[in-house]
Coordinates of C-alpha atoms and ligand atoms in Angstrom, one line a residue:
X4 CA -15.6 -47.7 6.9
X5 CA -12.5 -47.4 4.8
X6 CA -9.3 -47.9 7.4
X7 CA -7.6 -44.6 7.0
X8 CA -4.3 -45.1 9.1
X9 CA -2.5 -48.5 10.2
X10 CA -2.5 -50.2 13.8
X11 CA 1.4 -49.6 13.8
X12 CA 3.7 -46.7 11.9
X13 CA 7.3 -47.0 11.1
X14 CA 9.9 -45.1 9.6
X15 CA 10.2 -44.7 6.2
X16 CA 13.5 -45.0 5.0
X17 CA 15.0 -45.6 1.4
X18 CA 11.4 -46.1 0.2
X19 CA 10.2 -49.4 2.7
X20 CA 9.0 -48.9 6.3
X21 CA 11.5 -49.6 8.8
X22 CA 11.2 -52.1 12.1
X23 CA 14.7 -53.4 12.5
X24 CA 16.0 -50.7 14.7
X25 CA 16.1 -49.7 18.4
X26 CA 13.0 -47.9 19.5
X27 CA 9.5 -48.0 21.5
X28 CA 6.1 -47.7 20.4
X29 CA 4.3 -44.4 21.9
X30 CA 0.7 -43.6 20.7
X31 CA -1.2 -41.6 18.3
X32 CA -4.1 -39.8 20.4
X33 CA -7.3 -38.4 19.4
X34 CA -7.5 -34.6 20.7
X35 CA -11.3 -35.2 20.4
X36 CA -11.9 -38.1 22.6
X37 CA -8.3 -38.7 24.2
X38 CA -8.0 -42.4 22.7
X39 CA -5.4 -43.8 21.6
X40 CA -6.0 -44.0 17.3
X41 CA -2.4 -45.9 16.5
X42 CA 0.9 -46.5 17.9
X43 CA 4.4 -44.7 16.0
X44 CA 7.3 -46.4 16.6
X45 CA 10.0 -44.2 17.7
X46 CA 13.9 -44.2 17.3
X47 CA 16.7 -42.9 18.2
X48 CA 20.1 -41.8 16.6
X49 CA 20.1 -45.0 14.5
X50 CA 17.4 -44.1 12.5
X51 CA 19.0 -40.5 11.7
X52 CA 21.8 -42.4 10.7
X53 CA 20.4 -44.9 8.8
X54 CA 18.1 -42.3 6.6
X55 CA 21.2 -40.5 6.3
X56 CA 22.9 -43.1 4.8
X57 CA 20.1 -43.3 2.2
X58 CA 19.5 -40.0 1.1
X59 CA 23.0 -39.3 1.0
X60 CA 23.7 -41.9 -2.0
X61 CA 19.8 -41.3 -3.3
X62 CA 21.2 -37.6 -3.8
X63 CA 23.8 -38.4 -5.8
X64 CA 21.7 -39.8 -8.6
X65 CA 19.1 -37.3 -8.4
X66 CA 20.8 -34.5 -8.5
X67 CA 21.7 -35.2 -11.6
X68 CA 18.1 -36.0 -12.9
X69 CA 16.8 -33.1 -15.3
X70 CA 14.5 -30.8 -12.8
X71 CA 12.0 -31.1 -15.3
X72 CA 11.7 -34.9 -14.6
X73 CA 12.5 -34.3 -11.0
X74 CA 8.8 -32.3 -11.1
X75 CA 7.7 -35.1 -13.0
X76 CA 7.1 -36.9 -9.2
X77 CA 6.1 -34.3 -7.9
X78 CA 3.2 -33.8 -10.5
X79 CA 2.2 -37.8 -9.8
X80 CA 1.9 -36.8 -5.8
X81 CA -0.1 -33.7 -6.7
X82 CA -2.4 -36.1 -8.3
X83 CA -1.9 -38.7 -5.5
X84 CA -2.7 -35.7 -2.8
X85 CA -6.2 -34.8 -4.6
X86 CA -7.2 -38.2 -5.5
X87 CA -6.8 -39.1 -1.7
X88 CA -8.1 -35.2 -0.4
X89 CA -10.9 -36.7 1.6
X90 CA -9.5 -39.5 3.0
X91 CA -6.8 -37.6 4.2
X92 CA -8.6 -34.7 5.7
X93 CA -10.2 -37.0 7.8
X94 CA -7.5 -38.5 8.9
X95 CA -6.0 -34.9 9.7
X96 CA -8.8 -34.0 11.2
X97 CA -8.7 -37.1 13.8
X98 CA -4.9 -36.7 14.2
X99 CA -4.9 -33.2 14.7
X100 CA -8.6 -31.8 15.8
X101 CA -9.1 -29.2 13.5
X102 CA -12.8 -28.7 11.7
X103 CA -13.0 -31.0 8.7
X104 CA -13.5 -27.8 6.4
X105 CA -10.0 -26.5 7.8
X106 CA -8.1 -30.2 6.8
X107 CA -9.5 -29.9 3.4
X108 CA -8.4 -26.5 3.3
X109 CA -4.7 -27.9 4.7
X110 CA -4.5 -30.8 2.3
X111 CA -5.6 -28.5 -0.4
X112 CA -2.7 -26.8 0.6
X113 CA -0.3 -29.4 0.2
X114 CA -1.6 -29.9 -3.5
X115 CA -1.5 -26.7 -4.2
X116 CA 2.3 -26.3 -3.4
X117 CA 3.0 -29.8 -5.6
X118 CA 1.7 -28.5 -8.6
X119 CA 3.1 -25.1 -7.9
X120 CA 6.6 -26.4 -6.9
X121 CA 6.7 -29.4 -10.1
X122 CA 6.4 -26.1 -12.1
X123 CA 9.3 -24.9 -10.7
X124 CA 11.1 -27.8 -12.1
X125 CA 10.9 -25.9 -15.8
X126 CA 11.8 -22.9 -14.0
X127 CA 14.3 -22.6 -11.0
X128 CA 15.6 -19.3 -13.1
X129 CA 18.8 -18.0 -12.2
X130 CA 20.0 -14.8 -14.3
X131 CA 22.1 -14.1 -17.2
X132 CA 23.8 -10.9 -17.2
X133 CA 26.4 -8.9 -19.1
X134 CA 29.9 -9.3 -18.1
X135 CA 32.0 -6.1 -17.8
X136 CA 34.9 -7.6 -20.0
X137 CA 34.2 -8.7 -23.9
X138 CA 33.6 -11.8 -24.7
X139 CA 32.7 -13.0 -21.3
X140 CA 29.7 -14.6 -20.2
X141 CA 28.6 -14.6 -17.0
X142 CA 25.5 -16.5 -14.7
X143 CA 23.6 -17.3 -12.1
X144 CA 22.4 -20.8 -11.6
X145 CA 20.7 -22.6 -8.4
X146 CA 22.5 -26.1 -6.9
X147 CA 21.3 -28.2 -5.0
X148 CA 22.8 -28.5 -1.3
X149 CA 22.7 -32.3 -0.5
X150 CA 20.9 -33.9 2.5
X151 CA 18.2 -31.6 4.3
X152 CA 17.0 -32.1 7.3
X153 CA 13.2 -31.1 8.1
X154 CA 11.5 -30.2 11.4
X155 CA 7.7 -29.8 11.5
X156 CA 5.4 -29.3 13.7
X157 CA 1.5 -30.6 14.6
X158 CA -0.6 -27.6 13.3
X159 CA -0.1 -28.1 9.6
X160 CA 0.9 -31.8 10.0
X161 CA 0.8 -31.9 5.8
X162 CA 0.9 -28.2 4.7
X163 CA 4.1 -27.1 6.3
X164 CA 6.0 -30.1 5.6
X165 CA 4.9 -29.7 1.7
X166 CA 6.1 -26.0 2.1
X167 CA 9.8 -27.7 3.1
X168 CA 9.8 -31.0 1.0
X169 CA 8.9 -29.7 -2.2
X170 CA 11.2 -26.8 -2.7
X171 CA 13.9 -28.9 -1.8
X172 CA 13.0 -32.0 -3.6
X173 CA 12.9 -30.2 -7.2
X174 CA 16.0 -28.4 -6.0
X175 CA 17.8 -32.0 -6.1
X176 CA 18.3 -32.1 -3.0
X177 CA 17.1 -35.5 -0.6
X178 CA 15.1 -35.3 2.6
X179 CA 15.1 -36.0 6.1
X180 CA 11.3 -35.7 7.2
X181 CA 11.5 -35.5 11.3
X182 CA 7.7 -34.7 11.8
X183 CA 5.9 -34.0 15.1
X184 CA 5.1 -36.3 17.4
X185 CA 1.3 -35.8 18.0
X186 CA 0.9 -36.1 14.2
X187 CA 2.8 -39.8 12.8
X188 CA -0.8 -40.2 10.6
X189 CA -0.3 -37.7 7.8
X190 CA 3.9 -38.4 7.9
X191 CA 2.9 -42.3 7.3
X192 CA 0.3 -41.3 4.9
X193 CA 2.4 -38.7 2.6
X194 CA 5.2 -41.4 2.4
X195 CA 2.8 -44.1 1.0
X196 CA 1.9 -41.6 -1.5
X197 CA 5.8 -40.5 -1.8
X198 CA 6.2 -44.3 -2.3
X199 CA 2.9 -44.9 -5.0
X200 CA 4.6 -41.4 -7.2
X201 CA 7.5 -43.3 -7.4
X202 CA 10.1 -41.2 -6.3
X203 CA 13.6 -42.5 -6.5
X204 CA 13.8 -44.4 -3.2
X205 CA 15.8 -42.5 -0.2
X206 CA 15.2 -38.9 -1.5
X207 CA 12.4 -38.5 1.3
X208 CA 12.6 -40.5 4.1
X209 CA 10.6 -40.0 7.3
X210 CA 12.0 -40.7 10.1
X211 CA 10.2 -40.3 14.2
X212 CA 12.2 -39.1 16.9
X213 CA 11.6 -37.1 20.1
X214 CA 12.7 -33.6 20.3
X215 CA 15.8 -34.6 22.0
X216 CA 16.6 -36.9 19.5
X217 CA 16.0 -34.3 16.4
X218 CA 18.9 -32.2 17.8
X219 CA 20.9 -35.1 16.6
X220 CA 20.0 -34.0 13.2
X221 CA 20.4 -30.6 13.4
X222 CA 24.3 -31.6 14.2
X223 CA 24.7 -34.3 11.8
X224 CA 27.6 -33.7 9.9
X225 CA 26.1 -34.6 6.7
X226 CA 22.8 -32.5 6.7
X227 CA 23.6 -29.4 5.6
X228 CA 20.2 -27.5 6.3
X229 CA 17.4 -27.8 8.7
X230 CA 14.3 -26.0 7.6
X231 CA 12.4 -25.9 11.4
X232 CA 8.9 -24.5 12.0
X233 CA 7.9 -24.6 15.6
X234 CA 8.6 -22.6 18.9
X235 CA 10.9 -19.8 19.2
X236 CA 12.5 -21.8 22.6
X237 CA 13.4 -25.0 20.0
X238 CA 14.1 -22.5 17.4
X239 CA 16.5 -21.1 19.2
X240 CA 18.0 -24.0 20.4
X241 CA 18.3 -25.3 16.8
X242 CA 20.1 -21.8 15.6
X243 CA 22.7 -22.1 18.3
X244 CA 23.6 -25.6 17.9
X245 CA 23.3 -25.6 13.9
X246 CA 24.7 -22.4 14.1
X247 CA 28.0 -23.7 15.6
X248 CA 28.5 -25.8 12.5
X249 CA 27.9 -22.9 10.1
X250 CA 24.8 -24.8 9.3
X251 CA 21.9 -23.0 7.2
X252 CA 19.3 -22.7 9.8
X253 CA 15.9 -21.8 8.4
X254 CA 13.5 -21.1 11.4
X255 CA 9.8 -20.1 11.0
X256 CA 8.7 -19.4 14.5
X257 CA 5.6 -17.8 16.7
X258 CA 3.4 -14.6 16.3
X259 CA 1.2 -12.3 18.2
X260 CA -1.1 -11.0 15.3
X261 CA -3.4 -8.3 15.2
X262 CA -6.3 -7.1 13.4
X263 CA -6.7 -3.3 13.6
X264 CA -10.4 -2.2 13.4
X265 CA -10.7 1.2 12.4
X266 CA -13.8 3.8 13.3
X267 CA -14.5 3.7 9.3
X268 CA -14.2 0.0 9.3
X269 CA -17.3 -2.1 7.9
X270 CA -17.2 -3.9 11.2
X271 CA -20.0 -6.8 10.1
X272 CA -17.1 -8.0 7.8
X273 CA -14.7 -7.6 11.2
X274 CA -16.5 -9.2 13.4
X275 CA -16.7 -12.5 10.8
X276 CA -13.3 -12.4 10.3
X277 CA -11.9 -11.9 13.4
X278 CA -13.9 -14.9 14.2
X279 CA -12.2 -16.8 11.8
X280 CA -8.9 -15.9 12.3
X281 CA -9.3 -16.0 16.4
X282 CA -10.9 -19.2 16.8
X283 CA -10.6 -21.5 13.5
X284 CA -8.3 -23.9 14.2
X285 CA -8.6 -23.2 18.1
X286 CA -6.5 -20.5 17.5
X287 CA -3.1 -22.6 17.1
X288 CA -1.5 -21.3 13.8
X289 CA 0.8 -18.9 13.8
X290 CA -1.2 -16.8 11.8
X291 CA -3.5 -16.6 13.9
X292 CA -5.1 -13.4 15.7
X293 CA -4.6 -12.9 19.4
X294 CA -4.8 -9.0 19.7
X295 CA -7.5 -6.6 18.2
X296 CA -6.9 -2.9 18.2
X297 CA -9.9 -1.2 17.8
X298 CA -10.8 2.4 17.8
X299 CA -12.5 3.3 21.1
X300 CA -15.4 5.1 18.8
X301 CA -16.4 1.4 17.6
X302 CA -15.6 -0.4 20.8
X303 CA -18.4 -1.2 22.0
X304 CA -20.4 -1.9 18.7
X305 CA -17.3 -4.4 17.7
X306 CA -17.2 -6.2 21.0
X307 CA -21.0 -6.8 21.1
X308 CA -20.7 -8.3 17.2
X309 CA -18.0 -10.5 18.4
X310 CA -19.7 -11.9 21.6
X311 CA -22.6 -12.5 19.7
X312 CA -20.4 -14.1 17.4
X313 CA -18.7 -16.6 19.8
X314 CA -22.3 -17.5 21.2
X315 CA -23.2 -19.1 17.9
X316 CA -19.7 -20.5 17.6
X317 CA -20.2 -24.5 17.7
X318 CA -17.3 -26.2 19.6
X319 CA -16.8 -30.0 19.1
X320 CA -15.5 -32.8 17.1
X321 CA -13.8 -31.6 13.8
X322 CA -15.8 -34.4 12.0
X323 CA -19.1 -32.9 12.7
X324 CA -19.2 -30.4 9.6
X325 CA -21.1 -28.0 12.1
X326 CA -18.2 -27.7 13.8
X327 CA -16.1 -24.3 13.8
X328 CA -13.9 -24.6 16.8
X329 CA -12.0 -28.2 17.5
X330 CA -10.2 -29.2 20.3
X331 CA -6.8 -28.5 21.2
X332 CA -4.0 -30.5 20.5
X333 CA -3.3 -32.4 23.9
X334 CA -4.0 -31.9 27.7
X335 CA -0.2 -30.1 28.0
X336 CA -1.9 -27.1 25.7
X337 CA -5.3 -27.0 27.1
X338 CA -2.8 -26.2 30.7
X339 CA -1.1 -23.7 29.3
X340 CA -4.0 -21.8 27.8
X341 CA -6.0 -21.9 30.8
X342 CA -2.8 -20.5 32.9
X343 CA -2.6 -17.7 30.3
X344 CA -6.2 -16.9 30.9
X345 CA -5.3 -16.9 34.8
X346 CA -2.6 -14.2 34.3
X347 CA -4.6 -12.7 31.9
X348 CA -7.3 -12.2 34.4
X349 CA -4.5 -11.0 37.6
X350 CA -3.1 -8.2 34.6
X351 CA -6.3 -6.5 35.0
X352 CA -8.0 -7.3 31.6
X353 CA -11.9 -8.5 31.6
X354 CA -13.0 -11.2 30.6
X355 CA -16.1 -11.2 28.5
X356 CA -17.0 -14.8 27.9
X357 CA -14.7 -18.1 28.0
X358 CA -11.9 -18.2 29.8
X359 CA -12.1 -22.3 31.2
X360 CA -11.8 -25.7 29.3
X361 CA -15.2 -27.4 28.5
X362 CA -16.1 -30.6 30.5
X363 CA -19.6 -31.0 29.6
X364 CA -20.7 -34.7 29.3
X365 CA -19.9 -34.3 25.3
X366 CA -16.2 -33.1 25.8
X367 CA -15.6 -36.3 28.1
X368 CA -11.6 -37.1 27.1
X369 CA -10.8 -34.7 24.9
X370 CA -9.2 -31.2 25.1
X371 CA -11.4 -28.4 24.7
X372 CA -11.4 -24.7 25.4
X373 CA -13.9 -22.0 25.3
X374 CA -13.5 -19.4 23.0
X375 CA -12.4 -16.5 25.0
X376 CA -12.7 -12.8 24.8
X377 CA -10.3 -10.1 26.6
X378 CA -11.3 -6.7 26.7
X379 CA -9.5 -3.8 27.8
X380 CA -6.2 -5.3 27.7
X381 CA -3.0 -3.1 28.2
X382 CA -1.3 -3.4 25.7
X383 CA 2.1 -5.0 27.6
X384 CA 0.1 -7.3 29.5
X385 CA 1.5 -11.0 29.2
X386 CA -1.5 -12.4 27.0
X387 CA -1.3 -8.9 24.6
X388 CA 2.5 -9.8 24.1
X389 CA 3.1 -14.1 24.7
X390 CA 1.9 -16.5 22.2
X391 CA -0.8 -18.1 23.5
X392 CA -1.3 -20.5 20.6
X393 CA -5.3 -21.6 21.6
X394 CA -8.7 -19.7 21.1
X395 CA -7.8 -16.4 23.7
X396 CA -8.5 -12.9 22.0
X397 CA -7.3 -10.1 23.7
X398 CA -9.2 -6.6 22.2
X399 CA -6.4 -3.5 22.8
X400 CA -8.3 -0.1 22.5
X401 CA -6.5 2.5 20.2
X402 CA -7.4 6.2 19.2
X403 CA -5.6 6.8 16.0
X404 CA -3.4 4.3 13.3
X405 CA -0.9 5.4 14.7
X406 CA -1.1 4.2 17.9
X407 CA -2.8 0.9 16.4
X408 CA 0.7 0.8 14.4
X409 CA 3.3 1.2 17.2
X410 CA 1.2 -1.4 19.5
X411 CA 0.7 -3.7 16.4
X412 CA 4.8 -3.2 16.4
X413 CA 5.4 -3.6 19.9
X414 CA 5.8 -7.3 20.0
X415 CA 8.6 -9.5 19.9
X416 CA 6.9 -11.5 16.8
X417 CA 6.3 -9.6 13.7
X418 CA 4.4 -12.6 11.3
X419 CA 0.9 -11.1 9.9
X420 CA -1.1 -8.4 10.5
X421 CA -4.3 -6.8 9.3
X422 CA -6.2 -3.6 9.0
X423 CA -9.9 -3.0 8.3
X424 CA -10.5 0.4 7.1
X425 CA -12.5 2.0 4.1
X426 CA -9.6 5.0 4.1
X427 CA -7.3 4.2 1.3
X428 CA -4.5 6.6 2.8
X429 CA -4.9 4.4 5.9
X430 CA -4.4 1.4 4.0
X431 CA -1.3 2.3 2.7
X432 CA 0.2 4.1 5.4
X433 CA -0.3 0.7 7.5
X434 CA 1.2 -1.5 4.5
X435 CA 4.2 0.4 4.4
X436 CA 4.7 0.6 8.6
X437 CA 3.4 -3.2 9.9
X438 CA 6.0 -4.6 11.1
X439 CA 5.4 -8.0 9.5
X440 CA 5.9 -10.2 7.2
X441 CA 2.5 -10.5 5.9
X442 CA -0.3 -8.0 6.2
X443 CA -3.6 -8.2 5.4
X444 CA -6.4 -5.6 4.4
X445 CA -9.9 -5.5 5.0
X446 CA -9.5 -9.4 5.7
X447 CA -8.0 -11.8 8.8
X448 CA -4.4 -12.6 9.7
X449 CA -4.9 -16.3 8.4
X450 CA -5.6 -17.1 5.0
X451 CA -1.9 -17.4 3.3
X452 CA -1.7 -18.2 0.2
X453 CA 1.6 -20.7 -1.3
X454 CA 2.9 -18.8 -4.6
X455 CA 3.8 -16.0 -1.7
X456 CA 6.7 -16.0 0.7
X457 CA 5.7 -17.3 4.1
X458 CA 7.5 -16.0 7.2
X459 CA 8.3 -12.6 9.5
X460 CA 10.2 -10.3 11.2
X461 CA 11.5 -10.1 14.6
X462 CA 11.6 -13.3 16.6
X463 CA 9.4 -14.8 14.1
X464 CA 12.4 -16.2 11.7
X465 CA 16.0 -15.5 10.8
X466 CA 15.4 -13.7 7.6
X467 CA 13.8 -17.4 5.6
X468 CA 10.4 -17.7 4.0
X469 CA 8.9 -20.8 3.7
X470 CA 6.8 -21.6 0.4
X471 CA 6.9 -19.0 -2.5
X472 CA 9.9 -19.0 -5.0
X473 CA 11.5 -17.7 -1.9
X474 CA 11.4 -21.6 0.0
X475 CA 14.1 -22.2 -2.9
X476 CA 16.9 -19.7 -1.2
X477 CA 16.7 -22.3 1.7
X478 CA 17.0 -25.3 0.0
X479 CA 20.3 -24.1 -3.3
X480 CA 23.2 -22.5 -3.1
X481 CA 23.6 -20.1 -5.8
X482 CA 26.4 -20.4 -8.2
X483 CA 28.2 -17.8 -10.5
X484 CA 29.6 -18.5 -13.5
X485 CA 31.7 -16.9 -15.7
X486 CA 32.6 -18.1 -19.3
X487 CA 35.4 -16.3 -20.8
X488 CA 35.8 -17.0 -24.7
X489 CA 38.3 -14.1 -25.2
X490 CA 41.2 -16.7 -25.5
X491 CA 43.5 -14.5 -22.9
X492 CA 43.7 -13.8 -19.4
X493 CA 41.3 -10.3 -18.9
X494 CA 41.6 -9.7 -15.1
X495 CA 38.0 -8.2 -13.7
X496 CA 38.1 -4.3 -12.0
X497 CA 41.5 -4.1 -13.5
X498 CA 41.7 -4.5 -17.5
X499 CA 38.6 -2.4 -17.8
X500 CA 38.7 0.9 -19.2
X501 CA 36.5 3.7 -18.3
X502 CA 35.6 7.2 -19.4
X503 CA 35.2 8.6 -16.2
Ligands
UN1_627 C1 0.5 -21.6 10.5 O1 -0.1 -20.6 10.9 O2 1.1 -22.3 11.2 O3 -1.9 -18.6 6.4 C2 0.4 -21.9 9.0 C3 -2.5 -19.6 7.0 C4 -2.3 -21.0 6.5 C5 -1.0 -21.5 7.0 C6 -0.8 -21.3 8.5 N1 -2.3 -21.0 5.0 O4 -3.2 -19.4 7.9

């Protein structure tokens, strides 16, 4: 078989790998068998400084390069991306666990937002608009910042950071790729393919550091925005210490989505997507559901679809395309979701299948979880409020939409949410009071698509979006310009005459 990864990944740093400074190996494991697949060579403030140093003079040059031929490389890696698709979904899918359909789906992803983003290189419109005194001129125009600094994490080892690196790279801007540390493979493998495009060498560099470590870059003097996806504890650490600096902090953090099943909801089409949105991916996106609010007159009807549902639910390796729920990422999550489904359990709430990690003969090493069903959760119980980030569903009886909406609201997170009803009065009445930045009807709370802002309200962000035109706010400053022609001084607000 085709070798899809190397024994031994470095840092990638003014385009050539990097094994001349301090550091220690730590390895690459295998959620689905707990083996070691490669070892990632880690550093330390050295290799911040030393990418640093390369993307700071690589900026210099590109900034200057026409963002049409700036897209240029970005429409070679598109290429590059779907050339390689399969081989790189199967290396996601060993690096990270998740059902081979779902890598394909994430690498799609990732070539979705090249093309989308090397479009924005004839683009990046600012405005023109009138000046209020004659024979003025006056503009908007997007800059690029400088040296950005990116922090991803393991879910979406490719998509997220494509969401980040591309926005900024047609911006002119360089990068600083600190990605997370379960998931080295896909870094490694989107900088051979940065490398193969040809980008101008140290405008992305990759570079892997612990968490601890990272914090270094969030403070480095000379990179002037961290774009940060991850927990709302490391977010917030991040906003406080990049915050300090006056530092553009843009934080993409947890949810605790629900689907709303109303009593006129076609509940076959529900039950399959709830499914999908609970368990695919083991439940660790962002996106993904945790809490269904049903209306008591379906209850019963809707829980008995989705048990039957989770029965027929094939949990295993992500390589077997039979597959629809993978492991979870590593032993330290399969913990944690088992001690949510303990409290979950002393709250009160009933369990209706799952609720304990799998350790049949076929599981042996890796880290799997059964999908598990809640019922009759109050609605400010710990697992109907706390990220749980694995395959725990928690169902929240309701009695009207509006009750649905104010427990959909009452949540520190506010990411997606979703509403299955036939009423169109309902449907806009919940688009117009979810709390969220994305909302869904009659489908799931996963599913987002790249040409649309990605982010929420609440303790979900600090008021960014990833992906969309939107990903470009984070990654220029916005310039005004004003071209006066009138060959004397005209003084704005003062030599401006109006009938009032
Ligand atoms: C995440 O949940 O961490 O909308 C990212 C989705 C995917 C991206 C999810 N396109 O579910």
């Amino acid at each position: 078989m085709e070798r899809l990864y190397p024994d031994k990944v470095y840092p990638m740093i003014d385009g050539t790998f990097v094994d001349d400074l301090p550091g220690a190996f730590k390895p690459v494991i295998n959620p689905a068998t707990g083996e070691a697949l490669a070892e990632v060579w880690f550093g330390q403030e050295e290799v911040i400084d030393r990418a640093v140093e390369a993307a700071e003079r690589a900026q210099k040059a590109f900034k200057r390069v026409p963002a049409p031929k700036r897209a240029e490389y970005l429409y070679r890696l598109g290429a590059l991306l779907r050339r390689d698709k399969e081989k790189l979904s199967r290396l996601l899918t060993l690096e990270n666990g998740k059902p081979i359909d779902e890598a394909r789906g994430e690498v799609q992803e990732g070539i979705d937002m090249a093309f989308y983003m090397a479009g924005e290189g004839r683009r990046l419109f600012g405005q023109t608009t009138p000046a209020e005194l004659p024979d003025k001129f006056a503009m908007s125009v997007r800059a690029p910042i400088g040296v950005v600094g990116l922090i991803t994490p393991w879910n979406f080892p490719i998509a997220i950071a494509t969401w980040k690196a591309f926005p900024a790279l047609v911006s002119g801007n360089a990068v600083i790729w600190k990605p997370a540390s379960e998931t080295p493979l896909m870094a490694d493998a989107l900088s051979r393919l940065v490398i193969e495009a040809g980008f101008p060498q140290g405008v992305f560099n990759v570079v892997y550091v612990s968490g601890g470590d990272a914090i270094y870059m969030v403070e480095h003097p000379k990179i002037k925005v961290i774009s940060f996806t991850g927990s709302t504890e490391v977010g917030r650490t991040i906003a406080e210490r990049g915050g300090r600096l006056i530092k553009r902090v843009s934080l993409e953090m947890g949810g605790k989505n629900a689907v709303i099943v109303m009593e006129d909801a076609d509940l076959d089409l529900a039950t399959e997507a709830i499914l999908w949105c609970a368990y695919g991916t083991s439940g660790q996106r962002c996106t993904a559901c945790s809490r269904v609010l049903v209306h008591v007159e379906v209850k019963e009807a809707l829980e008995k679809r989705l048990l039957d549902g989770i029965r027929s639910l094939k949990v295993g390796s992500g390589l077997d395309e039979a597959v629809r729920v993978g492991p979870v990422i590593n032993r330290g999550a399969l913990e944690k979701i088992h001690h949510y489904v303990e409290i979950g359990q002393q709250e009160g709430a009933r369990l209706l299948i799952g609720g304990h990690p799998l350790v049949e003969a076929e599981y042996t090493g890796g880290y799997y979880y059964a999908p598990t069903l809640f019922t009759d959760v109050p609605a400010n119980a710990r697992i109907a409020q706390e990220e749980i980030f694995g395959p725990v569903l928690s169902i929240i009886p309701i009695r009207s939409l509006e009750e649905a909406i104010e427990i959909n609201n009452d949540v520190m997170y506010g990411l997606s949410s979703s509403i299955f009803t036939r009423d169109v009065n309902r449907v806009f009445r919940a688009m117009q009071e979810l709390d969220t930045g994305i909302v869904y009807v009659n489908a799931g709370t996963t599913g987002a698509e790249i040409h649309l802002p990605f982010g929420g309200s609440k303790m979900t962000g600090n008021g960014h979006r990833d992906s969309g035109i939107q990903a470009l706010d984070v990654f220029t400053e916005w310039k005004s310009i004003y071209v006066d022609y009138s060959g004397k001084l005209q003084r704005a607000q003062i030599d401006v005459s109006y009938d009032e």
